[in-house]
Structure formats: structure tokens, C-alpha cells
């Protein structure tokens, strides 16, 4: 399965453990560097969540945000969706996305403070492709 299934602009609604109200925003996936990578940019319509970008290959996602944080995730994609994971002794993360049709995705994010021995719910997101 190719990352091309993600290309385009998506609107999302996120339900995050840190806030009672839903958070909305946009993501855009586009091929760059002669198609070798996919550039992902996203913005949140909430001041407490950092705008960010990522560079995706078929196996890894390199994340950067406005706070100066950089993270590297292992990435897997198949016909049902995609997932990424980053194991770190202090703060691990994993994210699973499932396609809910050609222009919809539902996702789940979790974190761990013990290098993945136990996982805690962090957020869910629902995406709709708008272009």
C-alpha cells in the first residue's frame, strides 16, 4: 500500500484527554522531492496544540513542531490504514489510523511513560478529505 492514499487536504476533529472540547484543524499531505517523500503539514484551531510538519517515507515519519520538538517514528501502511510508533524510555507514542472509506479516517493515539510496557489513551481523531 502506498502513501498516495493519504494525499490531499483533510479536516479533522480531535478529542484529546487534555481538553473537554473537541479541537479542529487541517492536515495536508503532498509528494515532494520528485515524489520520494510525502510532506505532511498540519494546523490546529486551538492555541494549546502546536502546528507541525512531518516528512514520511514508506518506513519512517520524521516529526517537527513549532516548539522545536523533533521525533522519529517507525511507520507501517497497509490497505486498512497506517500506524506509527516511537519507543523512548521517558515518553513513547503510538498512533493507529484506519480508513473509513476513500475520504475518511479514524485514528487513535496513545502514550507510554515506561517504554511501551503500558499504554494510556491520549486522543482520537476523525478525518474527512476535502480536496
Coordinates of C-alpha atoms in Angstrom, one line a residue:
X1 CA 0.0 0.0 0.0
X2 CA 1.3 3.4 -0.9
X3 CA 1.3 6.7 1.0
X4 CA -0.5 8.1 -2.0
X5 CA -3.8 7.2 -0.4
X6 CA -3.2 10.0 2.1
X7 CA -2.5 12.7 -0.4
X8 CA -4.7 15.8 -0.3
X9 CA -6.2 18.1 2.4
X10 CA -8.1 16.7 5.3
X11 CA -10.1 18.4 8.0
X12 CA -10.1 16.8 11.4
X13 CA -11.9 16.8 14.8
X14 CA -9.8 15.7 17.7
X15 CA -11.0 14.6 21.2
X16 CA -7.9 14.9 23.4
X17 CA -7.5 13.9 27.0
X18 CA -6.2 17.4 27.9
X19 CA -9.3 19.3 26.9
X20 CA -13.0 18.8 27.3
X21 CA -13.9 20.5 24.0
X22 CA -13.2 19.0 20.6
X23 CA -10.3 20.5 18.7
X24 CA -10.4 21.0 14.9
X25 CA -7.8 21.6 12.3
X26 CA -6.4 20.7 8.9
X27 CA -3.7 18.4 7.5
X28 CA -2.2 18.4 4.0
X29 CA -0.2 15.5 2.5
X30 CA 1.8 16.2 -0.7
X31 CA 4.6 14.4 -2.6
X32 CA 7.9 16.3 -2.5
X33 CA 11.5 15.8 -3.8
X34 CA 10.4 14.3 -7.1
X35 CA 7.9 12.1 -5.3
X36 CA 10.5 10.4 -3.0
X37 CA 8.7 11.6 0.2
X38 CA 5.4 12.8 1.5
X39 CA 5.3 16.2 3.3
X40 CA 2.6 16.5 6.0
X41 CA 1.7 19.9 7.4
X42 CA -1.0 20.4 10.0
X43 CA -2.5 23.3 11.9
X44 CA -4.8 23.2 14.9
X45 CA -7.6 25.7 15.5
X46 CA -6.6 25.8 19.2
X47 CA -3.7 27.7 20.8
X48 CA -2.6 24.9 23.1
X49 CA -1.8 22.5 20.3
X50 CA 1.4 23.1 18.2
X51 CA 1.3 23.4 14.5
X52 CA 3.7 20.8 13.0
X53 CA 5.1 19.2 9.9
X54 CA 6.4 15.7 9.1
X55 CA 8.3 14.0 6.3
X56 CA 7.1 10.5 5.6
X57 CA 8.9 7.7 3.8
X58 CA 7.4 4.2 3.4
X59 CA 9.0 3.2 6.7
X60 CA 9.5 6.3 8.9
X61 CA 7.9 9.6 9.9
X62 CA 10.1 12.5 10.9
X63 CA 8.1 14.9 13.1
X64 CA 8.9 18.6 13.7
X65 CA 6.7 21.2 15.5
X66 CA 6.8 24.9 16.4
X67 CA 8.1 24.1 19.9
X68 CA 11.3 22.8 18.3
X69 CA 10.5 19.2 19.1
X70 CA 11.7 16.5 16.7
X71 CA 10.6 12.9 16.9
X72 CA 11.2 9.9 14.6
X73 CA 8.5 7.2 14.3
X74 CA 8.5 3.8 12.7
X75 CA 5.7 3.8 10.1
X76 CA 3.6 1.0 8.6
X77 CA 0.9 1.3 6.0
X78 CA -1.4 -1.3 4.5
X79 CA -4.8 -1.5 2.8
X80 CA -6.7 -0.9 6.1
X81 CA -4.8 2.1 7.3
X82 CA -1.5 3.0 8.8
X83 CA 0.3 3.1 12.2
X84 CA 3.4 4.6 13.7
X85 CA 5.3 4.0 16.9
X86 CA 8.1 5.7 18.8
X87 CA 9.6 3.9 21.8
X88 CA 11.5 6.1 24.3
X89 CA 12.4 5.5 27.9
X90 CA 10.6 8.6 29.1
X91 CA 7.8 9.2 26.6
X92 CA 6.7 6.7 24.0
X93 CA 3.9 7.2 21.5
X94 CA 1.8 5.1 19.1
X95 CA -0.8 6.1 16.6
X96 CA -3.2 4.0 14.6
X97 CA -5.3 5.2 11.6
X98 CA -8.0 3.2 9.9
X99 CA -9.6 4.1 6.6
X100 CA -13.4 4.5 6.8
X101 CA -13.9 4.9 3.1
X102 CA -11.9 6.7 0.3
X103 CA -12.2 10.1 2.0
X104 CA -12.4 9.3 5.7
X105 CA -10.0 8.1 8.5
X106 CA -10.5 7.4 12.2
X107 CA -7.4 7.5 14.4
X108 CA -6.3 6.7 18.0
X109 CA -3.3 8.0 19.8
X110 CA -1.7 6.6 22.9
X111 CA 1.3 7.3 25.1
X112 CA 3.5 5.4 27.5
X113 CA 5.9 6.5 30.2
X114 CA 7.5 3.1 30.6
X115 CA 8.9 2.4 27.1
X116 CA 5.7 0.7 25.9
X117 CA 5.1 -1.7 28.8
X118 CA 1.7 0.0 29.4
X119 CA -0.2 2.4 27.2
X120 CA -2.6 5.3 28.1
X121 CA -5.3 6.8 25.9
X122 CA -4.2 10.3 24.6
X123 CA -6.7 11.2 21.8
X124 CA -8.9 10.2 18.9
X125 CA -9.3 12.0 15.6
X126 CA -11.8 11.8 12.8
X127 CA -10.7 13.0 9.3
X128 CA -12.5 13.9 6.2
X129 CA -10.7 14.6 2.9
X130 CA -11.8 18.0 1.5
X131 CA -9.6 18.1 -1.6

